[in-house]
Amino acid sequence: MGRTVWIFGDQLTRLHTGLAAADKNQDVVFFAEPLATARERKYHKIKLVMLYSAMRHFAEDLQKTGWSVDYHLLAETETYAAALEKHLSRFASNEILAMEPNSWSESDLLRSLAKHFSLRLTTTPTWQFLVPRAEFAQFACGKKRLLMEHHYHATRVKFGILVDDAGRPEGGAWNFDSSNRKTLSDWKKDGSPLPPPSDRSPEDAIVRAVRSEVARHVPKAFGTAEKILPPVTRSQALKELDRFVKERLVHFGNYQDLMLADEAKMFHSLISAPLNLGLLDPLECVEAAVVAYEKGQAPLEAVEGFVRQIIGWREFVNGIYWLKMPAYVESNTLSATRDLPDFFYTGNTDMNCLRHVLAEVHTTGYNHHIQRLMVLGNFLLLAGISPQQAYAWFLEMYVDAYDWVMAANVLGMALHADGGFMATKPYAASGTYISKMGNYCSGCTYDPKIKVGAGACPYNLLYWDFFDRHAKRFAANPRTSMAVNAWRKRPSSDRDRIRHEAQAFLISLEEA
Ligand code: FAD
Ligand code: SF4
């Protein structure tokens, strides 16, 4: 009797350990695109088209190399259970062989399906992350708070990345952020460098078929997938990585935090979507950047910054997810309950920074990190929006969004909903930060320099109102006590006015 080699849509990796353990002559590879899953949220069409196109390409490649594939297309099955039932009626199988799923709910699903259909369930380790879950749990053991930097150093040493034989960091420091993160005015002084325009991956019959199936069967999905699509094959993903290393890595660190109204990607890599699908491996991305450094094609500051994103932040957020689930996604330490404003879907807001960033994600399914954290996340944090509603919106919109990566980034880093487990201080900022790091403010109805009264930037009002609402909690935190003290030192008439105007702004969100 053969086995069912189960592949989820975000496990399209050449290093699939389930496939490595399977027997081509006996076992059958199972893929499904259940309609109910596609319809369970208002996912961006780009995300659905990317996912199913990538899955179908991967399945086709497996077939070409001799694997038997049982593929359940979007319109063919409602649920995973229905697809598996059909599969078992076609193939005699007594076991599901799966690589560790990337999410808690998928792990649960496999366990319950195996039980329901009386199948043995065997899981093999994943190579989509460099640090096994048990190893992260060991690192976290006994710690009240976790620091990404500590985990990052250990991972770099373990894999020998930018370290010498004695485990000392290349260039004498682990982190070169002080020479990165230039402001808008630094960028202008540097001659306003911009990256070359991006290419669009060529479309084929698979993509065209998926696009029309998504339009027909998931009509309520968000937006359109006509204009842009992230890589859906490994060769397209490798091309994207190569273009980044050749064209943008050199400035990656310098302008990592810069936000421009007319240039969405800046010098970022755009690899999160193919990396999270499994089309790229984390180590090969890091190695490509290190080779560029060794050849003198990119400075250490840029290369270390990029390496830190992948083996630092990416591994860290995945570790936290497995450490803290399933309760983590329900966290709401700041008791934020306001509804997500409609303009997150419509883009209709007169706040220029938000309007631009929302327009970009509505058209492409992508924003870079600082746009996500300091424009969107910052607004949601300051306005006290429900973390669970915010989380659902991020999951729907972004081409790279999955539970394992969203949990710590959205709930921990952006919304401080975990009470500071993931980030010791909330990423709260006024309009001054946004005006320093981007060029949105010059075209805005509001003025980042006005703190209260006509034309005051809403981020300014909300920033102080946030520290007023949470003064007790943040006065006790050495990293935020300065903000609370500054608030408390303001004349009480000022404070009353800010509270009043912030309140009026928040009520206007509900009425909009
Ligand atoms: P680059 O800036 O070029 O970075 C290189 C790579 O490093 C990324 O592709 C990614 O794989 C990794 N990386 C960098 N920062 C992080 C991080 N904080 N967590 C995990 N990986 C990281 N990343 C996702 O992959 N999916 C998400 O759904 C997602 N949602 C986010 C939501 C919020 C509120 C915030 C603050 C961050 C989120 N991130 C998410 C992290 C980060 O913003 C994206 O990985 C990055 O913007 C993707 O663009 P890029 O490939 O051009 O990345
Ligand atoms: Fe955003 Fe405020 Fe600047 Fe307008 S003034 S773009 S709302 S930060």
Short mmCIF file of C-alpha atoms in Angstrom, two decimals, residues 194-202 227-231 236 239-241 243-244 247-248 262-271 364 366:
data_model
loop_
_atom_site.label_atom_id
_atom_site.label_comp_id
_atom_site.label_asym_id
_atom_site.label_seq_id
_atom_site.Cartn_x
_atom_site.Cartn_y
_atom_site.Cartn_z
CA LEU A 194 16.53 55.27 -6.88
CA PRO A 195 16.48 51.57 -7.81
CA PRO A 196 15.94 50.49 -11.43
CA PRO A 197 12.31 49.64 -12.28
CA SER A 198 11.13 46.08 -11.61
CA ASP A 199 10.40 43.52 -14.29
CA ARG A 200 7.16 41.66 -14.46
CA SER A 201 7.49 37.87 -14.53
CA PRO A 202 6.22 36.46 -17.84
CA LYS A 227 -1.26 44.05 -13.03
CA ILE A 228 1.39 42.40 -10.94
CA LEU A 229 2.33 38.97 -9.66
CA PRO A 230 5.23 37.86 -7.43
CA PRO A 231 7.38 34.94 -8.66
CA GLN A 236 11.51 33.39 -11.33
CA LYS A 239 15.89 35.86 -10.83
CA GLU A 240 14.28 38.22 -8.29
CA LEU A 241 16.99 37.38 -5.74
CA ARG A 243 18.33 41.29 -9.37
CA PHE A 244 18.19 42.38 -5.75
CA GLU A 247 20.94 46.17 -8.26
CA ARG A 248 19.64 47.00 -4.80
CA ASP A 262 6.41 57.22 -5.87
CA GLU A 263 8.77 54.31 -5.20
CA ALA A 264 7.25 51.41 -3.32
CA LYS A 265 10.08 48.90 -3.04
CA MET A 266 13.07 51.24 -2.65
CA PHE A 267 16.13 49.01 -2.16
CA HIS A 268 14.26 46.12 -0.51
CA SER A 269 14.58 42.59 -1.83
CA LEU A 270 10.91 41.65 -2.56
CA ILE A 271 11.74 38.03 -1.75
CA THR A 364 0.52 45.02 -5.29
CA TYR A 366 3.24 44.52 -0.77
#
